[in-house]
Amino acid sequence: MKLQQLIKTHQLGLLFQQGKFGIEKESQRIDNKGNIVPTAHPSVFGNRSYHPYIQTDFAESQLELITPPNDKLEDTYRWLSAIHEVTLRSLPDDEYIFPFSMPAGLPPESEIKEAQLDNEWDVKYREHLSAIYGKYKQMVSGIHYNFQISDEFVESAFALQTEYSDKIAFRNALYMKLANNFLRYQWILVYLLAATPTVEAQYFGENRPLAEGQLVRSLRSSPYGYVNAPHVVINHDSLQEYVESLEHFVASGDLLAEKEFYSNVRLRGAKKVRELLEKGVKYAEFRLFDLNPFSPYGIELADAKFIHLFLLAMLWIDETSGQKEVELGKQKLYQVALEDPRAHTAFQAEGEAILNLMLAMLEDLSAPQSEKDLLQQKLAQFVDPSQTVNGRLLAAIEQTGSYKALGAKLAQQYKAQAFERFYAISAFDNMELSTQALLFDAIQQGLQIELLDENDQFLALKFGDHLEYVKNGNMTSHDQYISPLIMENKVVTKKVLAKAGFNVPKSVEFISVEQAVAHYPLFEGKAVVIKPKSTNYGLGITIFQQGVTDKADFAKAIEIAFREDKEVMVEDYLVGTEYRFFVLGDETLAVLLRVPANVKGDGIHTVRELVEAKNSDSLRGDGSRSPLKKIALGDIELLQLKEQGLTPDSIPAEGQIVQLRANSNISTGGDSIDMTDQMHDSYKQLAVGIAKAMGAKVCGVDLIIPGLTKAAEPSLRSWGVIEANFNPMMMMHIFPYQGKSRRLTKAVLKMLFPELP
Amino acid sequence: MKLQQLIKTHQLGLLFQQGKFGIEKESQRIDNKGNIVPTAHPSVFGNRSYHPYIQTDFAESQLELITPPNDKLEDTYRWLSAIHEVTLRSLPDDEYIFPFSMPAGLPPESEIKEAQLDNEWDVKYREHLSAIYGKYKQMVSGIHYNFQISDEFVESAFALQTEYSDKIAFRNALYMKLANNFLRYQWILVYLLAATPTVEAQYFGENRPLAEGQLVRSLRSSPYGYVNAPHVVINHDSLQEYVESLEHFVASGDLLAEKEFYSNVRLRGAKKVRELLEKGVKYAEFRLFDLNPFSPYGIELADAKFIHLFLLAMLWIDETSGQKEVELGKQKLYQVALEDPRAHTAFQAEGEAILNLMLAMLEDLSAPQSEKDLLQQKLAQFVDPSQTVNGRLLAAIEQTGSYKALGAKLAQQYKAQAFERFYAISAFDNMELSTQALLFDAIQQGLQIELLDENDQFLALKFGDHLEYVKNGNMTSHDQYISPLIMENKVVTKKVLAKAGFNVPKSVEFISVEQAVAHYPLFEGKAVVIKPKSTNYGLGITIFQQGVTDKADFAKAIEIAFREDKEVMVEDYLVGTEYRFFVLGDETLAVLLRVPANVKGDGIHTVRELVEAKNSDSLRGDGSRSPLKKIALGDIELLQLKEQGLTPDSIPAEGQIVQLRANSNISTGGDSIDMTDQMHDSYKQLAVGIAKAMGAKVCGVDLIIPGLTKAAEPSLRSWGVIEANFNPMMMMHIFPYQGKSRRLTKAVLKMLFPELP
């Protein structure tokens, strides 16, 4: 099968470079010394019988983190990162993830628990493996790299070639070529990427095959790794022969199941390999890769990219390996695996030839320079082995004393990193924090997630056959369309709420400045708010807190409001404190007080210093990427200071509250203070009723309340509704400045999936 | 009770002029000759047991049209107009509404049917009236004018006065003053507005009280009108005495019920007058007014305004009439009612004095000049009786021959007017046509309607206790919030539909011009559509119908699309015809074909003439106030003609279709053609499934179909989804250019109120 010419002639290069990518990563949970922990798989991850991302492999301590397949490798890597962050933040305080493939600090074999899965057969299979291979060998971890050739490429190439008349046969031949050529040249990846040069003595027990102090490239890929008995030889000459020989060894009892065949490539797409003949291979799983301890996720994105290019090359080259070449490849693999990682490889010339061929391929494919640079880096590593992962690793181990100590150190470092912006998911930081929080919970609880549109915060979530769509973290099928439309329109909101018997400040609407000013006598002496009818950003609002007494002031305020809208409202001003109630269904889940940006004096530091100190809180940042915002010292803040007779260099007295803003918005440095437990229940019930009156399931209700500890009375002096929000900011409640965190995103998931355990 | 000074001192003028207004109008259904029809109340109006707007009064033929109360008199008048339009368009073709209070063409008394109401007591009461007063007298119609003094005014005035310590007592005193002063001076309104100068001979039968040819001002308000027995005298000195004397005459059997007391003012707010003492009067009903035949609605807005000012004056003047003055007023009323309408009134001086007092009041209230002008007009009518309604009416009757003939003529004219823009409701023409159509159906079927926000097309509809909100005619509680969000985002729409197994054209998204152009080989030779990701107005779209063959053209199209959005899609172009499917719930209710603006040649007329002829269709207009738009002859149309080798002055051959636009939008003069019956059912089912996949209840689905008569096949060549719309234009289907009208708004109401009979 010759693809290269076909791709070049018919400009299939772009399709050829497309595909689907998935990564599975095994690793051990450890304590802070690097010892494997005896604890059960954390229950916070729900049930392993359905969890798509967080599973256990052989042992109870052995996490298996699985990305969903993606069209872009970069996205797969983002998922790998996200799943890691969720896992690391969900582990017990004293547990970490070991970054090496070879375990350390192994307990006695008898104490190693096979993964406690629900399925009896799964447990039995693991017990069988323990018996045949020993438990220690099963504790080795690695990366499995799944690659699916682009369907569109297969379609196009099939239509243009002449060798195959059946599309399935063509597809299977493509995968056989990919698999066999990979097996032929896999040693190259081991040379460049392997990271299991050594293992603790206890691993081999008395039968240690290596000399004292002997270092190798990859114990895991060597004959001392995870291999079948030597007489189990599967024929790779064709898929047909592959299927038959595999079935033979299962029938003979040499293998308990097809999956006990430990090839570095598995052809995927069916429960039994025989089905592949008819259904066709769906994707291939490459199982060669040692964990790279220098990456918190076990693999660097650049290396994942390199592996993709290597796989493309295995399809690109004209030769198609058969069983003979596969055998040769295995020999080379074993030889390279046991080479001294500090030395050049015996096959340097072949390695460089393949990499140069890849470079030529990139040229033909008009690949970006970055990919060529990546190839050049790898080429250089054939000349200088110290640049390989192993090379760098040995230096690091030497510095730390042992790979166990290095692993423990890195594991702690990676966990700390995962907590640095604990309110975010780094890989999805292009989305809003609320959506990130929802994603965190959904990953943790094992919902199947599809990012339908990241810019638009649009997700599909699935549990079994139950599909739900979510936008902005809380817009769902559970709300009626009409509810947000009601809330969007302040006039309609008030009419609807008034009709339902809730206290709303009275207001009068005007359609012209003249009309409004003519009605000035209606408002003279009253405390009123003048605002545009439908703006949402606080623009154009004037408050006469002490009552409006001057017609010219009134006219000015009216004019300002009309700049923002064609209609303007003059509304009663309510006296009291504004609280935000987050309602979900029949419950007020959180109550928040928002306080304008401020600092508290200590009699020692200047305002500027106090602001700096307050801004150093890890919750405070700029833009929309943190739950709280840094306090600025701009014109508005300086003016506010001036009104209090202060400058940034003033030193406020101890306990003195210095206000830096008049408005309480979180976006201008305000503080969010959780008051859920302090708020009288009657107000929480009111908020629920208000949401219900608008038919809303998820709703942010703003109430003005003079005293939060006494029960609500029916009069407008006791409380009033200011506004209702159909897209309430959940982050304010999840990560408040003061008080308890309220994990609202979990409640949203529970609403969508009440069947979640 | 002296209000004038209180209002002036405390600037209560604006509140004083506020209030609530309602109008009830009785009238007879007639044939084209002016004869009362014997037909039943039209069943299209649903059941009279709940209808808030369209009722029957005494007789089955006697319509009673009732506006809801409104804060602005102008709004009440709009409702009166709207209810009339709905009624007139709903009557049988050969029925009309008689514009006079005095009936004409009366059938023999035995043939007059009392209104066939569900409530047995209501029917019995009417039979009692027939027995006591005779049926003919009950057939007289008029206007009842309901006025509620502003609650805020009552509150403010009560707080500022010292005479009353109880608010209810104060409120009742206000209404007693209003009622008694009105009864004292009501003759003024009869002089100016009365319109029952004569009646057909048969009305009085043998006991005709008037001389042959005698004309009066108001038969209806005269002692020969609708009056109680002379000994039934109700004491107006106080509400207490009023209640007691009324109860006395009911107890004595002189009145069958309190409502048999035919005063020109009724105090409203309770089932029994006694309850008013404790609950307080809510509003007053003024029943004096003859139908003004010069208005299609029985009353002119200016006269309604005048009546309001007259009522204000009755509160404003210092005197408060008691029983003595009420009696005097009744005497004056009877005297004026029987005066010759062509002559000056005996009380001209008193009339002018009261109107001058009203003028002074308007001055004190800083009322607009238009109100003062109105007063001046009325003043002039005291000098020149021919300017009164009666004066003008007599001239018109003389011209036509009889008031019956005049009534028949006007009735036909008013009905024709109601059909002029049959797709609209004139009074609500500030709203979208779809909302107008929904309002039409809701008025016809008797839903209680509140216009929450006219600019925002926001309605509240109620049937019994069942409340629903509607925006834009079809946005309701029945749709999920997430559905329109899905439809708003084309990428998400396609992913969701593809996931559910529907045929969507494949597409690729790009975030930069460079990225898109680099992928040009993917599209070379293919028919594609290039479009911005989320625009909705067809902006920035380029179609390569024959396949894109030039990279520069492709790049140009990409660039144009990026001007409209930050993301651009390149999508497979589907071959076929686009149809719009309107789905509601489980059914496709309408299918529409939209055809670009065009004219059909006849071998005689020029393109310009053909366009003019087509534009004369009453469905075609400009702006958004008509269901179809006029075809323009602007630059784009001229260019389109040029491409066909034509100019506006060319004469196309008979049958030649001349296209004037490339796009099929209705907004640029396109034709809408109903294809519901022609479309194969399989496609209608598909559209329903597509709506369901997005969780949508109301949805406009655009499908591309090569052949509409054959069943849909599973392949993309048989059909494909282009787009789904959450705010589908219903008007296109309700008033298509060709084919059957599909009354979708009725289906929306049925969805919201399945309990509607």
PDB file of N, CA and C in Angstrom, chain A residues 107-134:
ATOM      1  N   PRO A 107       4.489  -2.099  48.841  1.00  0.00           N
ATOM      2  CA  PRO A 107       4.205  -2.899  50.032  1.00  0.00           C
ATOM      3  C   PRO A 107       4.450  -4.374  49.716  1.00  0.00           C
ATOM      4  N   PRO A 108       4.459  -5.225  50.716  1.00  0.00           N
ATOM      5  CA  PRO A 108       4.527  -6.662  50.425  1.00  0.00           C
ATOM      6  C   PRO A 108       3.403  -7.033  49.461  1.00  0.00           C
ATOM      7  N   GLU A 109       3.684  -7.977  48.555  1.00  0.00           N
ATOM      8  CA  GLU A 109       2.700  -8.329  47.520  1.00  0.00           C
ATOM      9  C   GLU A 109       1.324  -8.621  48.108  1.00  0.00           C
ATOM     10  N   SER A 110       1.309  -9.255  49.265  1.00  0.00           N
ATOM     11  CA  SER A 110       0.034  -9.668  49.847  1.00  0.00           C
ATOM     12  C   SER A 110      -0.840  -8.471  50.201  1.00  0.00           C
ATOM     13  N   GLU A 111      -0.188  -7.335  50.410  1.00  0.00           N
ATOM     14  CA  GLU A 111      -0.968  -6.163  50.807  1.00  0.00           C
ATOM     15  C   GLU A 111      -1.505  -5.357  49.630  1.00  0.00           C
ATOM     16  N   ILE A 112      -1.080  -5.735  48.429  1.00  0.00           N
ATOM     17  CA  ILE A 112      -1.563  -4.995  47.257  1.00  0.00           C
ATOM     18  C   ILE A 112      -2.975  -5.477  46.907  1.00  0.00           C
ATOM     19  N   LYS A 113      -3.882  -4.527  46.886  1.00  0.00           N
ATOM     20  CA  LYS A 113      -5.270  -4.868  46.588  1.00  0.00           C
ATOM     21  C   LYS A 113      -5.534  -4.685  45.100  1.00  0.00           C
ATOM     22  N   GLU A 114      -6.096  -5.733  44.459  1.00  0.00           N
ATOM     23  CA  GLU A 114      -6.572  -5.524  43.102  1.00  0.00           C
ATOM     24  C   GLU A 114      -7.711  -4.504  43.159  1.00  0.00           C
ATOM     25  N   ALA A 115      -7.918  -3.783  42.044  1.00  0.00           N
ATOM     26  CA  ALA A 115      -8.978  -2.772  42.003  1.00  0.00           C
ATOM     27  C   ALA A 115     -10.311  -3.408  42.371  1.00  0.00           C
ATOM     28  N   GLN A 116     -11.033  -2.759  43.284  1.00  0.00           N
ATOM     29  CA  GLN A 116     -12.291  -3.309  43.801  1.00  0.00           C
ATOM     30  C   GLN A 116     -13.454  -2.913  42.906  1.00  0.00           C
ATOM     31  N   LEU A 117     -13.512  -3.566  41.764  1.00  0.00           N
ATOM     32  CA  LEU A 117     -14.538  -3.195  40.782  1.00  0.00           C
ATOM     33  C   LEU A 117     -15.835  -3.945  41.051  1.00  0.00           C
ATOM     34  N   ASP A 118     -16.921  -3.409  40.512  1.00  0.00           N
ATOM     35  CA  ASP A 118     -18.240  -4.026  40.697  1.00  0.00           C
ATOM     36  C   ASP A 118     -18.346  -5.340  39.935  1.00  0.00           C
ATOM     37  N   ASN A 119     -17.768  -5.344  38.733  1.00  0.00           N
ATOM     38  CA  ASN A 119     -17.888  -6.505  37.857  1.00  0.00           C
ATOM     39  C   ASN A 119     -17.002  -7.653  38.356  1.00  0.00           C
ATOM     40  N   GLU A 120     -17.634  -8.762  38.638  1.00  0.00           N
ATOM     41  CA  GLU A 120     -16.936  -9.900  39.234  1.00  0.00           C
ATOM     42  C   GLU A 120     -15.821 -10.417  38.327  1.00  0.00           C
ATOM     43  N   TRP A 121     -16.125 -10.497  37.030  1.00  0.00           N
ATOM     44  CA  TRP A 121     -15.162 -11.006  36.047  1.00  0.00           C
ATOM     45  C   TRP A 121     -13.919 -10.123  35.997  1.00  0.00           C
ATOM     46  N   ASP A 122     -14.120  -8.801  36.113  1.00  0.00           N
ATOM     47  CA  ASP A 122     -12.992  -7.867  36.099  1.00  0.00           C
ATOM     48  C   ASP A 122     -12.058  -8.144  37.278  1.00  0.00           C
ATOM     49  N   VAL A 123     -12.640  -8.464  38.418  1.00  0.00           N
ATOM     50  CA  VAL A 123     -11.828  -8.754  39.606  1.00  0.00           C
ATOM     51  C   VAL A 123     -11.102 -10.090  39.424  1.00  0.00           C
ATOM     52  N   LYS A 124     -11.831 -11.072  38.932  1.00  0.00           N
ATOM     53  CA  LYS A 124     -11.257 -12.400  38.680  1.00  0.00           C
ATOM     54  C   LYS A 124     -10.067 -12.309  37.729  1.00  0.00           C
ATOM     55  N   TYR A 125     -10.242 -11.505  36.670  1.00  0.00           N
ATOM     56  CA  TYR A 125      -9.182 -11.359  35.671  1.00  0.00           C
ATOM     57  C   TYR A 125      -7.919 -10.796  36.318  1.00  0.00           C
ATOM     58  N   ARG A 126      -8.123  -9.821  37.198  1.00  0.00           N
ATOM     59  CA  ARG A 126      -6.971  -9.234  37.881  1.00  0.00           C
ATOM     60  C   ARG A 126      -6.287 -10.263  38.801  1.00  0.00           C
ATOM     61  N   GLU A 127      -7.093 -11.097  39.435  1.00  0.00           N
ATOM     62  CA  GLU A 127      -6.508 -12.132  40.300  1.00  0.00           C
ATOM     63  C   GLU A 127      -5.698 -13.124  39.479  1.00  0.00           C
ATOM     64  N   HIS A 128      -6.218 -13.421  38.285  1.00  0.00           N
ATOM     65  CA  HIS A 128      -5.486 -14.296  37.359  1.00  0.00           C
ATOM     66  C   HIS A 128      -4.134 -13.687  36.993  1.00  0.00           C
ATOM     67  N   LEU A 129      -4.137 -12.393  36.682  1.00  0.00           N
ATOM     68  CA  LEU A 129      -2.887 -11.714  36.316  1.00  0.00           C
ATOM     69  C   LEU A 129      -1.902 -11.769  37.478  1.00  0.00           C
ATOM     70  N   SER A 130      -2.436 -11.542  38.685  1.00  0.00           N
ATOM     71  CA  SER A 130      -1.571 -11.600  39.872  1.00  0.00           C
ATOM     72  C   SER A 130      -0.897 -12.954  39.959  1.00  0.00           C
ATOM     73  N   ALA A 131      -1.679 -13.977  39.728  1.00  0.00           N
ATOM     74  CA  ALA A 131      -1.160 -15.342  39.855  1.00  0.00           C
ATOM     75  C   ALA A 131      -0.109 -15.628  38.801  1.00  0.00           C
ATOM     76  N   ILE A 132      -0.350 -15.225  37.565  1.00  0.00           N
ATOM     77  CA  ILE A 132       0.559 -15.555  36.459  1.00  0.00           C
ATOM     78  C   ILE A 132       1.821 -14.707  36.465  1.00  0.00           C
ATOM     79  N   TYR A 133       1.635 -13.370  36.609  1.00  0.00           N
ATOM     80  CA  TYR A 133       2.767 -12.460  36.420  1.00  0.00           C
ATOM     81  C   TYR A 133       3.309 -11.899  37.732  1.00  0.00           C
ATOM     82  N   GLY A 134       2.589 -12.090  38.805  1.00  0.00           N
ATOM     83  CA  GLY A 134       2.967 -11.445  40.068  1.00  0.00           C
ATOM     84  C   GLY A 134       2.383 -10.053  40.115  1.00  0.00           C
TER      85      GLY A 134
END
